[in-house]
Coordinates of C-alpha atoms and ligand atoms in Angstrom, one line a residue:
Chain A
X240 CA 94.8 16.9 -5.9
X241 CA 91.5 17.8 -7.6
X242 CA 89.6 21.2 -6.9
X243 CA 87.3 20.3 -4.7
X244 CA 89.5 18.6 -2.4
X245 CA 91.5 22.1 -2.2
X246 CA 87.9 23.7 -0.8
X247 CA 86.4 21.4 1.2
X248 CA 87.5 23.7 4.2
X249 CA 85.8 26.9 3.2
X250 CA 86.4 28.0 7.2
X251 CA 90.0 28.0 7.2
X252 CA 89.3 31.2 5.0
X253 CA 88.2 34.8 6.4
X254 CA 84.7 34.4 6.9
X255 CA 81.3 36.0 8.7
X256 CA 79.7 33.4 10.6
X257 CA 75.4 33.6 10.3
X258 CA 72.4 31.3 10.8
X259 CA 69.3 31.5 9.0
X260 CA 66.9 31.3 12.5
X261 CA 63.5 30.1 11.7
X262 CA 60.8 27.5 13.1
X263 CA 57.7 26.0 12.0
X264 CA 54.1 25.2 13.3
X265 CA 52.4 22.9 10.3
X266 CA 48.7 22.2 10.2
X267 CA 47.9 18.9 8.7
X268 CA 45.2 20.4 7.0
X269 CA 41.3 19.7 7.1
X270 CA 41.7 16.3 5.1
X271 CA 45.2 15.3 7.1
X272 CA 43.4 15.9 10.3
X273 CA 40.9 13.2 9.5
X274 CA 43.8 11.0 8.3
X275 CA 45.7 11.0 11.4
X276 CA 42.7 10.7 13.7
X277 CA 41.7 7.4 11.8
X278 CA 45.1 5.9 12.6
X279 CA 45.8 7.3 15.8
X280 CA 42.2 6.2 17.3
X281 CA 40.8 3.3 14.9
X282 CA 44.3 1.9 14.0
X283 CA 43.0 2.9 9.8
X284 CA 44.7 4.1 7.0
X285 CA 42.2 6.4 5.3
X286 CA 42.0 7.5 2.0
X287 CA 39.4 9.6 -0.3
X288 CA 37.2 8.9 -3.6
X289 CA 36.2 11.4 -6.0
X290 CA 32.5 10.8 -6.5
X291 CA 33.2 12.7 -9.9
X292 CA 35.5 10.7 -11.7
X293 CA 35.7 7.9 -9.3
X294 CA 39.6 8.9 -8.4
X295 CA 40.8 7.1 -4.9
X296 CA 43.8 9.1 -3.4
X297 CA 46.0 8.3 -0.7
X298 CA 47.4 10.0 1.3
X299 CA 43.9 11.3 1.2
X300 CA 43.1 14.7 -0.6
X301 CA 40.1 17.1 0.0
X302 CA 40.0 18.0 -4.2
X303 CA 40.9 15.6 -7.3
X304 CA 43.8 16.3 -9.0
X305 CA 42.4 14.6 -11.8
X306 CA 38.7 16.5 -12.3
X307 CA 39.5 19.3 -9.7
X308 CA 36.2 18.7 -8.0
X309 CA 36.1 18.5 -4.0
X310 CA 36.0 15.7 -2.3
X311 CA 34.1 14.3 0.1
X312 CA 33.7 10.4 0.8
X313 CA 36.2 8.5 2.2
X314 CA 37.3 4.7 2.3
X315 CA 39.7 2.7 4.2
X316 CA 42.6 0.9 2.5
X317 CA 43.0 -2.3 1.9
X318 CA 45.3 -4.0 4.3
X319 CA 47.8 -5.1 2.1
X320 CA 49.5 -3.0 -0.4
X321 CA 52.5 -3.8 -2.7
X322 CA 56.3 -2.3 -3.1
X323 CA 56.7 -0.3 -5.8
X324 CA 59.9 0.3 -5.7
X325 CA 62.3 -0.1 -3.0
X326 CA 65.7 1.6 -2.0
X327 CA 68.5 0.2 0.5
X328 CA 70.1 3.5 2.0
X329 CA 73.9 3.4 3.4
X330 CA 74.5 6.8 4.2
X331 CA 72.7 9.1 6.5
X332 CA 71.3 12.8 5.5
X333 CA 74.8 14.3 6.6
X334 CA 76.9 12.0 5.1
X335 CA 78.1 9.3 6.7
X336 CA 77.7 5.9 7.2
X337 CA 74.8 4.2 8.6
X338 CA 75.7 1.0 11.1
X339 CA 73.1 -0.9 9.1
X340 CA 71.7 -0.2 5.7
X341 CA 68.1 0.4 5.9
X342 CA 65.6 -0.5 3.1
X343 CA 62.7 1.8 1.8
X344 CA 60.0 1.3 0.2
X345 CA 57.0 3.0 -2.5
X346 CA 54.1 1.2 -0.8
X347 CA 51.3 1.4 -3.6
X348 CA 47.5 -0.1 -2.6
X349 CA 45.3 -1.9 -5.4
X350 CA 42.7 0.9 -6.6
X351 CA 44.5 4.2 -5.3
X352 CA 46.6 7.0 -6.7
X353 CA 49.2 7.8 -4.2
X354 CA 51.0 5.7 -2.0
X355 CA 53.3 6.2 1.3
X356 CA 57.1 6.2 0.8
X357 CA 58.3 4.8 4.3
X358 CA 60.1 1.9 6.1
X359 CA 60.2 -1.3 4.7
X360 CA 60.4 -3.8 7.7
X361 CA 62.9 -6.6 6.5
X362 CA 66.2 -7.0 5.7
X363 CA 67.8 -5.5 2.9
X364 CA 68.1 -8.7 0.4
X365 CA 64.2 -8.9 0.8
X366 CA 63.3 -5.2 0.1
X367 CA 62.3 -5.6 -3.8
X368 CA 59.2 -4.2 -5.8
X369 CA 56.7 -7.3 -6.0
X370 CA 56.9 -7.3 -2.2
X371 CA 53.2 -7.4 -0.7
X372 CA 53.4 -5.8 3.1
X373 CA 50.6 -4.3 5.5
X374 CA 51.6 -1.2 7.5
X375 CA 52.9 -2.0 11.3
X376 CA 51.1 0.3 13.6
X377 CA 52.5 1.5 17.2
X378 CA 50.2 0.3 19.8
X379 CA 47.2 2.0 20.0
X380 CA 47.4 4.5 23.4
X381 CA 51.5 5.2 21.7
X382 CA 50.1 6.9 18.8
X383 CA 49.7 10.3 18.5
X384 CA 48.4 11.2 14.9
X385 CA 51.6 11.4 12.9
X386 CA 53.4 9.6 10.0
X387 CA 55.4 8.2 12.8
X388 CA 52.5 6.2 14.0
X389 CA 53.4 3.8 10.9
X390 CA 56.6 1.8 12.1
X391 CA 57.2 0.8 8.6
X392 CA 55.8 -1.5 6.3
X393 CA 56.3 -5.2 6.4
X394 CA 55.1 -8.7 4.8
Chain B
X688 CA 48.6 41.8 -28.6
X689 CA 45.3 40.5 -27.7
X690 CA 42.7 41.8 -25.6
X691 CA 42.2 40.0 -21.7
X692 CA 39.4 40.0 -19.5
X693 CA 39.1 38.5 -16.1
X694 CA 36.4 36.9 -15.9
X695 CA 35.9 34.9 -12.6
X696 CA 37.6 35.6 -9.4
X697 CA 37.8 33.8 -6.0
X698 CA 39.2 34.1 -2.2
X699 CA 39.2 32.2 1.1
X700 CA 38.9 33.7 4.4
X701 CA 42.2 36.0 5.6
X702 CA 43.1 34.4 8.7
X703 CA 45.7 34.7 11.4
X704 CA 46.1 31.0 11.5
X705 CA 43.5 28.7 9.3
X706 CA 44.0 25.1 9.9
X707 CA 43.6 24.3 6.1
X708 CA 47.0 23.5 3.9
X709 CA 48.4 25.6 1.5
X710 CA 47.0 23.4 -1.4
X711 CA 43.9 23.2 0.1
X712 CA 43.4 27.1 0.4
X713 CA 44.5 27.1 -3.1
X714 CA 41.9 24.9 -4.2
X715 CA 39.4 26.5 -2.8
X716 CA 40.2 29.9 -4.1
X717 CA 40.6 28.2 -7.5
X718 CA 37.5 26.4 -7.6
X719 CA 35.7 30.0 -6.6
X720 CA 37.3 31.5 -9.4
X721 CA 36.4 28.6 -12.0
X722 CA 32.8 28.6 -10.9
X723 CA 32.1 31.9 -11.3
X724 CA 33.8 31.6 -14.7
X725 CA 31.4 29.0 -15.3
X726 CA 34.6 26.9 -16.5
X727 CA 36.3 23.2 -15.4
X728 CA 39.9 22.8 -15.3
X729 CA 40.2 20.9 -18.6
X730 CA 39.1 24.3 -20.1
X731 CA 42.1 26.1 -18.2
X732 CA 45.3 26.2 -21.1
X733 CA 48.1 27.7 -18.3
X734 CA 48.4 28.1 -14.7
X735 CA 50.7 30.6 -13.3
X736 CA 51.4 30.7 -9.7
X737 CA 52.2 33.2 -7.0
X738 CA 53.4 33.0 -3.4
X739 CA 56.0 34.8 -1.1
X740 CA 59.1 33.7 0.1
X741 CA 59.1 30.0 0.8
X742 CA 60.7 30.7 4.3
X743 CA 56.6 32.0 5.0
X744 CA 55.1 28.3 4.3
X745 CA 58.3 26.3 5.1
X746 CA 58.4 24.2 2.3
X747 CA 60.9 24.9 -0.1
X748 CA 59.8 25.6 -3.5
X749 CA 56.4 25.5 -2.3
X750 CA 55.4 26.7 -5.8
X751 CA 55.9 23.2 -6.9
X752 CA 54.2 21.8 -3.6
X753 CA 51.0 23.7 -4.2
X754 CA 50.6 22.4 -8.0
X755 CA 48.0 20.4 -7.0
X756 CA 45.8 22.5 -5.3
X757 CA 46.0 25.1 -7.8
X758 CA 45.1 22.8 -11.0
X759 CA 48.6 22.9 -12.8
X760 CA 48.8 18.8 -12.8
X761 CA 49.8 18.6 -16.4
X762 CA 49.4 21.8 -17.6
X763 CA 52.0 24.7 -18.6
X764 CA 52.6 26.0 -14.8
X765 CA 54.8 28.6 -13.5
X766 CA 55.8 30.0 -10.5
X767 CA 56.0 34.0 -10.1
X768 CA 57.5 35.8 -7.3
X769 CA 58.2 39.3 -7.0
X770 CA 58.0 39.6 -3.1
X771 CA 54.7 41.7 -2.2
X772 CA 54.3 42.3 -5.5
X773 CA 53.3 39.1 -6.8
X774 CA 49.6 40.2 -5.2
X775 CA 49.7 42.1 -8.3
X776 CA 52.4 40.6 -10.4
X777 CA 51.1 37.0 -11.0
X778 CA 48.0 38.5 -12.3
X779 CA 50.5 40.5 -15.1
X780 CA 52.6 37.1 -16.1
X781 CA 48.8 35.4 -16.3
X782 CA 47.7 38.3 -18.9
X783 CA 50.8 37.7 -20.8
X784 CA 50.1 33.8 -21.3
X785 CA 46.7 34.9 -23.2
X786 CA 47.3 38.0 -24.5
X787 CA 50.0 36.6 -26.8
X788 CA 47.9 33.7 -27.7
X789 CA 49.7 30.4 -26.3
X790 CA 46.7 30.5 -23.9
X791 CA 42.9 31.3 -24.3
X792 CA 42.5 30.7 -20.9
X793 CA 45.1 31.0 -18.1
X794 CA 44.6 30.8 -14.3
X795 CA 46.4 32.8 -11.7
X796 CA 46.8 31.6 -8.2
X797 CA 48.1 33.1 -5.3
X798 CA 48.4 31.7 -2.1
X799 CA 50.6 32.4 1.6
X800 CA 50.5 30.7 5.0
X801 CA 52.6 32.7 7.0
X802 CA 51.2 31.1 10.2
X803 CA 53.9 28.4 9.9
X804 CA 56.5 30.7 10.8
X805 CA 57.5 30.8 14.1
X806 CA 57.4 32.6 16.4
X807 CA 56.8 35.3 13.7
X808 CA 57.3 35.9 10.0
X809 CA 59.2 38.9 10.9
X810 CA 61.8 36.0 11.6
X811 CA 63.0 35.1 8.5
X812 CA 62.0 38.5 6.7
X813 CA 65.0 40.2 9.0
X814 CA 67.4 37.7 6.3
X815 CA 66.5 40.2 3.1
X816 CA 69.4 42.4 4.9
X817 CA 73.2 41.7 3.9
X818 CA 74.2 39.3 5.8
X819 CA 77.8 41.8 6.3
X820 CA 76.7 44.8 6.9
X821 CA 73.4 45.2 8.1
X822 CA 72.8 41.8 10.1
X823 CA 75.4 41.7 12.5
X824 CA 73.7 45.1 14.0
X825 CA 70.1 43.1 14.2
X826 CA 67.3 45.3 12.2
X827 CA 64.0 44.9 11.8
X828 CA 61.9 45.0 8.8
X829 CA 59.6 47.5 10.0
X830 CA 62.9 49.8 10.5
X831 CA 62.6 50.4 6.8
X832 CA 59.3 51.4 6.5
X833 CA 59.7 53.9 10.0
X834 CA 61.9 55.8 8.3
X835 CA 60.6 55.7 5.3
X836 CA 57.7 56.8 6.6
X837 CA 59.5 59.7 8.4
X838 CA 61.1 60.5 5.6
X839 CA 57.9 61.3 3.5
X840 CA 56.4 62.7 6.6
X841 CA 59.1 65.2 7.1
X842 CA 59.6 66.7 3.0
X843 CA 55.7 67.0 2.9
X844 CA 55.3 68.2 6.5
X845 CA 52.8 65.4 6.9
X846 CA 50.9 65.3 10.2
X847 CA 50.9 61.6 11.5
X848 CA 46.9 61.9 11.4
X849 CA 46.4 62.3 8.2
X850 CA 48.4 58.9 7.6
X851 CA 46.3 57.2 10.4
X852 CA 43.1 57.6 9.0
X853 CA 43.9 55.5 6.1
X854 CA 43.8 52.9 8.7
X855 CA 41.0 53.9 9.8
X856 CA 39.0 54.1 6.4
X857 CA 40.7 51.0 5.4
X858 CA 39.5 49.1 8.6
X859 CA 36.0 50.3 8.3
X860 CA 35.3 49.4 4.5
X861 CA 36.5 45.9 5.2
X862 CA 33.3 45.5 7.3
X863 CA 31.3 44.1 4.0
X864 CA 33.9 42.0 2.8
X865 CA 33.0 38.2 3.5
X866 CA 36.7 37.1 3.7
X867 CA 38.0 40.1 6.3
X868 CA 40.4 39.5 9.0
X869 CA 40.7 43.4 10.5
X870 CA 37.7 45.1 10.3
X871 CA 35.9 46.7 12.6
X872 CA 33.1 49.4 12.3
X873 CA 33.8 51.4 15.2
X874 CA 37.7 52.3 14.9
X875 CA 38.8 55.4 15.6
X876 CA 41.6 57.6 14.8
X877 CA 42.7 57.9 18.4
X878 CA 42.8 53.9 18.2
X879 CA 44.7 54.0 15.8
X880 CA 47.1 57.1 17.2
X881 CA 47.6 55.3 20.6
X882 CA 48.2 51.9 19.5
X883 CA 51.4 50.5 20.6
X884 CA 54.6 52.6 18.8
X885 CA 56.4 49.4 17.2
X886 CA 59.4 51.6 15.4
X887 CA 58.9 55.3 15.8
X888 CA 56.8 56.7 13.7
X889 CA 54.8 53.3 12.8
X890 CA 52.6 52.2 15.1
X891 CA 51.0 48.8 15.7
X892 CA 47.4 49.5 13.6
X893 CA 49.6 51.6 11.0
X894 CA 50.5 48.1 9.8
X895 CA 48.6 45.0 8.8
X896 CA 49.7 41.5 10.3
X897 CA 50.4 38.2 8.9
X898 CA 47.9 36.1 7.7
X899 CA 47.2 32.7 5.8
X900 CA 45.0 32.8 2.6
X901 CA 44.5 32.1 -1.3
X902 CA 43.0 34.0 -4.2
X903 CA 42.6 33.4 -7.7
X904 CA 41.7 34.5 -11.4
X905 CA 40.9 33.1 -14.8
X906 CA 41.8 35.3 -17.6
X907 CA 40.4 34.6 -21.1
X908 CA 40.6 35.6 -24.5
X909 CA 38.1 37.8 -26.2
X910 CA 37.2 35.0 -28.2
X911 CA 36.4 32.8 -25.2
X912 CA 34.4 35.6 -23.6
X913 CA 32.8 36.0 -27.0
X914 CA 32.1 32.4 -27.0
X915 CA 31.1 31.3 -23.8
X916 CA 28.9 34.6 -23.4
X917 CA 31.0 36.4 -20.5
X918 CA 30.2 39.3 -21.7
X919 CA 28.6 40.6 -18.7
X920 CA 30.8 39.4 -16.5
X921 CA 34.1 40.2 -17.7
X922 CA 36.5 43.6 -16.6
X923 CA 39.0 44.0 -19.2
X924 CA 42.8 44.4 -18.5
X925 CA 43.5 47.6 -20.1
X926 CA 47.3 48.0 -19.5
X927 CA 50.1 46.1 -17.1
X928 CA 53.2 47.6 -16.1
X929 CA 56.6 46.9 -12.9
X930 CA 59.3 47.9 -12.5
X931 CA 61.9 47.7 -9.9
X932 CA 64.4 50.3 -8.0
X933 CA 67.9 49.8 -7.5
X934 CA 68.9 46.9 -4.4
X935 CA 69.8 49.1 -1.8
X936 CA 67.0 51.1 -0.1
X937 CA 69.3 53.3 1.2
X938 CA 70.0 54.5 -2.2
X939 CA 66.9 55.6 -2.5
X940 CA 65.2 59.1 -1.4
X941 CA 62.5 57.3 0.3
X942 CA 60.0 60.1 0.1
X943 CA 58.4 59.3 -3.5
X944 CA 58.1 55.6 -5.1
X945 CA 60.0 55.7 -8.4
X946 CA 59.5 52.2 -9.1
X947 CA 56.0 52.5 -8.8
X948 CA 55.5 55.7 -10.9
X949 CA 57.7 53.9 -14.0
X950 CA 55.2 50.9 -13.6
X951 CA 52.4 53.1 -14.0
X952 CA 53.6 55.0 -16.5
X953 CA 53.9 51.6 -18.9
X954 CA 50.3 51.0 -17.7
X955 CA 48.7 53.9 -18.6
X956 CA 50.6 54.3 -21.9
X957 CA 49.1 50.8 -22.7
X958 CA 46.0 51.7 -21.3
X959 CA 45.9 55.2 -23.2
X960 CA 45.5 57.1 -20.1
X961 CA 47.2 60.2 -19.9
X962 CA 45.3 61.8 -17.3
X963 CA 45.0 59.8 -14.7
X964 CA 43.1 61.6 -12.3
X965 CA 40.4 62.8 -15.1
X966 CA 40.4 59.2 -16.1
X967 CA 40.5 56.8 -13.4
X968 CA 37.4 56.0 -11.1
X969 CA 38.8 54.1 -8.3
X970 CA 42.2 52.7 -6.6
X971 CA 43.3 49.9 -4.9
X972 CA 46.8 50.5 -4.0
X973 CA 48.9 48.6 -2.2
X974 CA 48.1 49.3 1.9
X975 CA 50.3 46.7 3.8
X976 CA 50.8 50.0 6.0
X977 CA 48.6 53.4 6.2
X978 CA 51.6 55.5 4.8
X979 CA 51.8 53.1 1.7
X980 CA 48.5 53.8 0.7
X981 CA 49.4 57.8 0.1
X982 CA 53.0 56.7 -1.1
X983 CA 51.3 54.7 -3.8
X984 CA 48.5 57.0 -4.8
X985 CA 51.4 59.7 -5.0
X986 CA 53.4 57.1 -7.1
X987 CA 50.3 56.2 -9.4
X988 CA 49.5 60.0 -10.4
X989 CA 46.5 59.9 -8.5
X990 CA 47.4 62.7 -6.0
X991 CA 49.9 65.6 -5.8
X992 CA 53.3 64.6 -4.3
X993 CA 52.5 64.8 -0.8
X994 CA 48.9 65.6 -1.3
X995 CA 47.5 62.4 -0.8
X996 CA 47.1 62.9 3.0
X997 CA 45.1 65.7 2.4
X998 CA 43.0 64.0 0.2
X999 CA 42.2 61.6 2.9
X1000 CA 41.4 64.6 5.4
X1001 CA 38.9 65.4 2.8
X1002 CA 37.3 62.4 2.1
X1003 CA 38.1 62.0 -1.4
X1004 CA 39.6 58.6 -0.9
X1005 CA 36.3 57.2 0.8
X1006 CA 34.2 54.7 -1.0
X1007 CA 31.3 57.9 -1.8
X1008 CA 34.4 59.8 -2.2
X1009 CA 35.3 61.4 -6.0
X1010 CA 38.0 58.9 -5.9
X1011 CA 37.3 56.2 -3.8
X1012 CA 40.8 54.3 -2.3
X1013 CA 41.0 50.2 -1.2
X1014 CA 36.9 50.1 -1.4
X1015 CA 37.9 46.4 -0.3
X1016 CA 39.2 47.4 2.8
X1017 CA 42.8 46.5 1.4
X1018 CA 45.5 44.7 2.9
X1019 CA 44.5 46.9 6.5
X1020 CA 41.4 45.8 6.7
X1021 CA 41.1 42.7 4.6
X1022 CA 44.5 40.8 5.7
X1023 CA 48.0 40.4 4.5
X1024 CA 48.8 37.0 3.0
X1025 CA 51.4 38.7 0.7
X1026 CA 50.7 37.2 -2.6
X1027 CA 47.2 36.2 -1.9
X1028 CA 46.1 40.1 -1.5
X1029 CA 45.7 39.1 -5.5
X1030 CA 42.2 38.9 -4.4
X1031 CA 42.3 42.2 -2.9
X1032 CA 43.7 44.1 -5.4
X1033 CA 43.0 42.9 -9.0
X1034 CA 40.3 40.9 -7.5
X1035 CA 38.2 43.4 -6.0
X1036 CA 38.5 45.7 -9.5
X1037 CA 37.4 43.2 -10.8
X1038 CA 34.5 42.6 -8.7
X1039 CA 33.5 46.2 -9.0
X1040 CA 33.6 46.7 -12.2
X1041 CA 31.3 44.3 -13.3
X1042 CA 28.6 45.1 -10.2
X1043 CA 29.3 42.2 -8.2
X1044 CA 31.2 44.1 -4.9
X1045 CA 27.9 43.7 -3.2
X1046 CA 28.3 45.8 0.5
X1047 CA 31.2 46.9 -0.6
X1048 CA 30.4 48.1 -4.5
X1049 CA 31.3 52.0 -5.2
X1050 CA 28.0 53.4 -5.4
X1051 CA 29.2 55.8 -8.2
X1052 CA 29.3 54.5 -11.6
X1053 CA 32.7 53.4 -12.0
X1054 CA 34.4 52.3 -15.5
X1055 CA 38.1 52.2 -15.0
X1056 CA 39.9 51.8 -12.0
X1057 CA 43.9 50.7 -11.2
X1058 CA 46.0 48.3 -8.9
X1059 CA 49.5 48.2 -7.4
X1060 CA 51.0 46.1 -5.2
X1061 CA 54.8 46.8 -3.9
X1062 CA 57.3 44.2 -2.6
X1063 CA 60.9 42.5 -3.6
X1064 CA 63.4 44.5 -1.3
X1065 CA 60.9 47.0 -1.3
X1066 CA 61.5 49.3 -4.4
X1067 CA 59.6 46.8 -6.9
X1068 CA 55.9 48.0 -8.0
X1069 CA 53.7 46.1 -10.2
X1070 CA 50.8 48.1 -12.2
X1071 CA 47.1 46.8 -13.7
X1072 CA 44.2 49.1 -15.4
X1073 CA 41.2 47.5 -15.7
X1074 CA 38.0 48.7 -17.1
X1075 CA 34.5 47.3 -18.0
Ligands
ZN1316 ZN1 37.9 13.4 -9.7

């Protein structure tokens, strides 16, 4: 019997029961706003140039990271991007087993720093970095200006 | 150790609720701060950063998450966090990186977006109480400073007026500050006295409320000042000091801050002031709450334990006064974004000492003047004297 099996039910011990309560209200910011009102209305994925050091960023930012300027001009992606890297999960956040292993993907677009990590739509055996894929959109009247409004990312 | 000068500062707009991001407040405070330094991010050597508690933003380790909007990307980069007094703090850990010459330059940024929290900050703040033998009973925050505030109110025989008009001088001088969230030229003291009782004695204008915002700083070398002609722009850091009071509050006789007296004592011995009411010109103590103001300036040698009330009455503390207290309109008129008051505090020093306060610049001569903030469980002070 190893140590950690011994603990693994810290409640059969004397314990105080507490919950840390708290809730949260993000903004998407002044650049993410623009983002998500691109997809959510035009169906775009959206990104932003530097028109100092010629920097493209996606997801797009409102200030290179590179030459710390702010940005202003935006550009639309191309529609296909590439797998970076790709992941097959089995196991879910809290541990157990997923019916079906899902694969994920770092979906990287020619000429842009940045990238989306999100669904990759295929089955697992076919989730590998090479992959080209173009994002699958919920129909447009569905979407409501969220990360969500990408179904994943297929070939 | 070598000498430090800040010599660019910037802020954003103190805000209930602003609909930029964290980074994005950050990069606008630290673009503000690099322009007026006259300076690009490839001449920055360090970035320390400052922010609250990450249960304010709701990102965990936001320090990390707000690299990029604060200009660390591949630079040396730290995170400070001493609770409230990282408004003050971050600034101290900045002048360190220069002053013992691994940076000529460093940049100090400080940001909070306590809007996230719902449905108020005050949420997660009641978690700073052991989890045993305070929580099961549910108390507030603001419990603390109520009787703290009684407590100093009742060994000095404080009336509650003289604490109120802090608020109300506070609130006032914020009227020429571009980024001010509370300020408002026609309060009163009998605004102040009837506003809502939130925990006996505080009331609701005794304290300032949340707020999102970002501040920054670039410290330099004297070489790089010497260099780049800065000259006229820089305020110099003339001595840092904190120090921190033991955990539990309740061991504590609430009526003077210790912590922040032993901070300013290792200021001023660095800063060769052993006088400090001969030899400082102005204040900007930390104000989250009216009391807090006098508890400091009693704590920072500035006034007479339990004197600093009176001074108030008198209107020594006024911006025309003989020492004039928060001539930014501090955290009670300005805003509360916990770590970003850095632009409040060694930001607005450092705005008046080198003439650029505008509406709000003393209109005596000033030369040397100090900031505190106060934070961690509330018995941590963190000291800066800067002069031009
Ligand atoms: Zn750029």
């Amino acid at each position: 019997m190893t140590f950690t099996e011994r603990t693994t039910d810290a409640r059969s011990f004397r314990h105080w029961p507490g919950n840390v309560e708290a809730d949260y209200i993000y903004t998407s910011g002044i650049a993410g706003e623009r983002f998500f009102r691109e997809l959510r209305d035009h169906g775009r994925l959206m990104g932003t140039r530097c028109s100092e050091c010629g920097t493209q960023w996606v997801p797009p930012k409102l200030f290179c990271e590179e030459c710390f300027k702010e940005v202003h001009d935006w550009v639309e992606l191309p529609r296909e991007g590439t797998v970076g890297a790709a992941c097959i999960v089995g196991v879910a956040l809290d541990g157990s087993r997923l019916s079906a292993p899902e694969a994920w993907g770092l979906v990287r677009f020619a000429g842009f720093r940045g990238g989306f990590v999100h669904r990759l739509l295929v089955t697992p055996d076919r989730a590998r970095a090479g992959l080209r894929v173009r994002a699958v959109l919920k129909p447009e009247g569905t979407r409501t200006g969220a990360i969500t409004d990408i179904r994943g990312f297929s070939p | 150790m070598r000498k430090v000068a800040v010599v660019g500062a910037g802020m954003t707009l103190f805000r209930r609720r602003l609909q930029e991001t964290g980074k994005e407040l950050s990069f606008e405070a630290t673009r503000m701060a690099l322009d007026q330094a006259k300076m690009e991010i490839g001449d920055v050597d360090a970035v320390v950063h400052g922010t609250a508690p990450d249960a304010f933003d709701g990102v965990h380790m936001k320090g990390e998450y707000l690299l990029d909007g604060s200009g660390g990307t591949r630079k040396p980069y730290m995170r400070v966090f001493t609770g409230g007094g990282t408004g003050v703090f971050s600034a101290i850990a900045g002048y360190w990186h220069v002053a013992s010459g691994l940076a000529d330059v460093a940049l100090v940024v400080n940001e909070e977006k306590m809007s996230s929290c719902q449905p108020h900050p005050q949420s997660v703040f009641a978690h700073i109480w052991d989890p045993i033998l305070d929580r099961p009973l549910k108390p507030n925050l603001v419990w603390i400073f109520a009787m703290e505030m009684n407590r100093y109110m009742t060994v000095h025989n404080i009336p509650y007026e003289d604490i109120a008009r802090v608020a109300v001088k506070n609130k006032r001088n914020a009227v020429g500050h571009p980024c001010a969230q509370l300020a408002d030229p026609k309060i009163t003291l009998e605004d102040v006295m009837n506003s809502e009782i939130m925990a006996w004695p505080v009331r609701r204008l005794d304290i300032s409320p949340p707020s999102d915002g970002a501040a920054a700083v670039v410290l330099a070398s004297e070489e790089v000042v010497k260099k780049r002609k800065l000259r006229d722009q820089a305020a110099w850091i003339k001595g840092v000091g904190w120090c921190i009071d033991s955990t539990m509050w309740t061991d504590r006789d609430l009526y003077f801050p210790e912590y922040v007296a032993r901070a300013a004592k290792m200021a001023y011995r660095q800063a060769k002031i052993d006088r400090p009411k001969q030899q400082i010109d102005f204040a900007e103590p930390y104000d989250p709450f009216d009391y807090k103001e006098l508890h400091h300036l009693e704590g920072l040698g500035l006034a007479d334990r339990g004197k600093a009330g009176l001074m108030t009455r008198e209107g020594v503390t006024e911006r025309d006064g003989k020492l004039p207290v928060c001539p930014s309109g501090g955290l009670l008129g300005v805003g509360n974004p916990i770590a970003a008051t850095l632009g409040i505090k060694i930001g607005e020093l450092y705005w008046q000492l080198t003439g650029q306060a505008g509406k709000r610049q003393i209109p005596n001569e000033v030369h040397t003047g100090v900031c505190q903030a106060w934070g961690d469980l509330m018995q941590y002070g963190s000291v800066v004297v800067m002069g031009a």
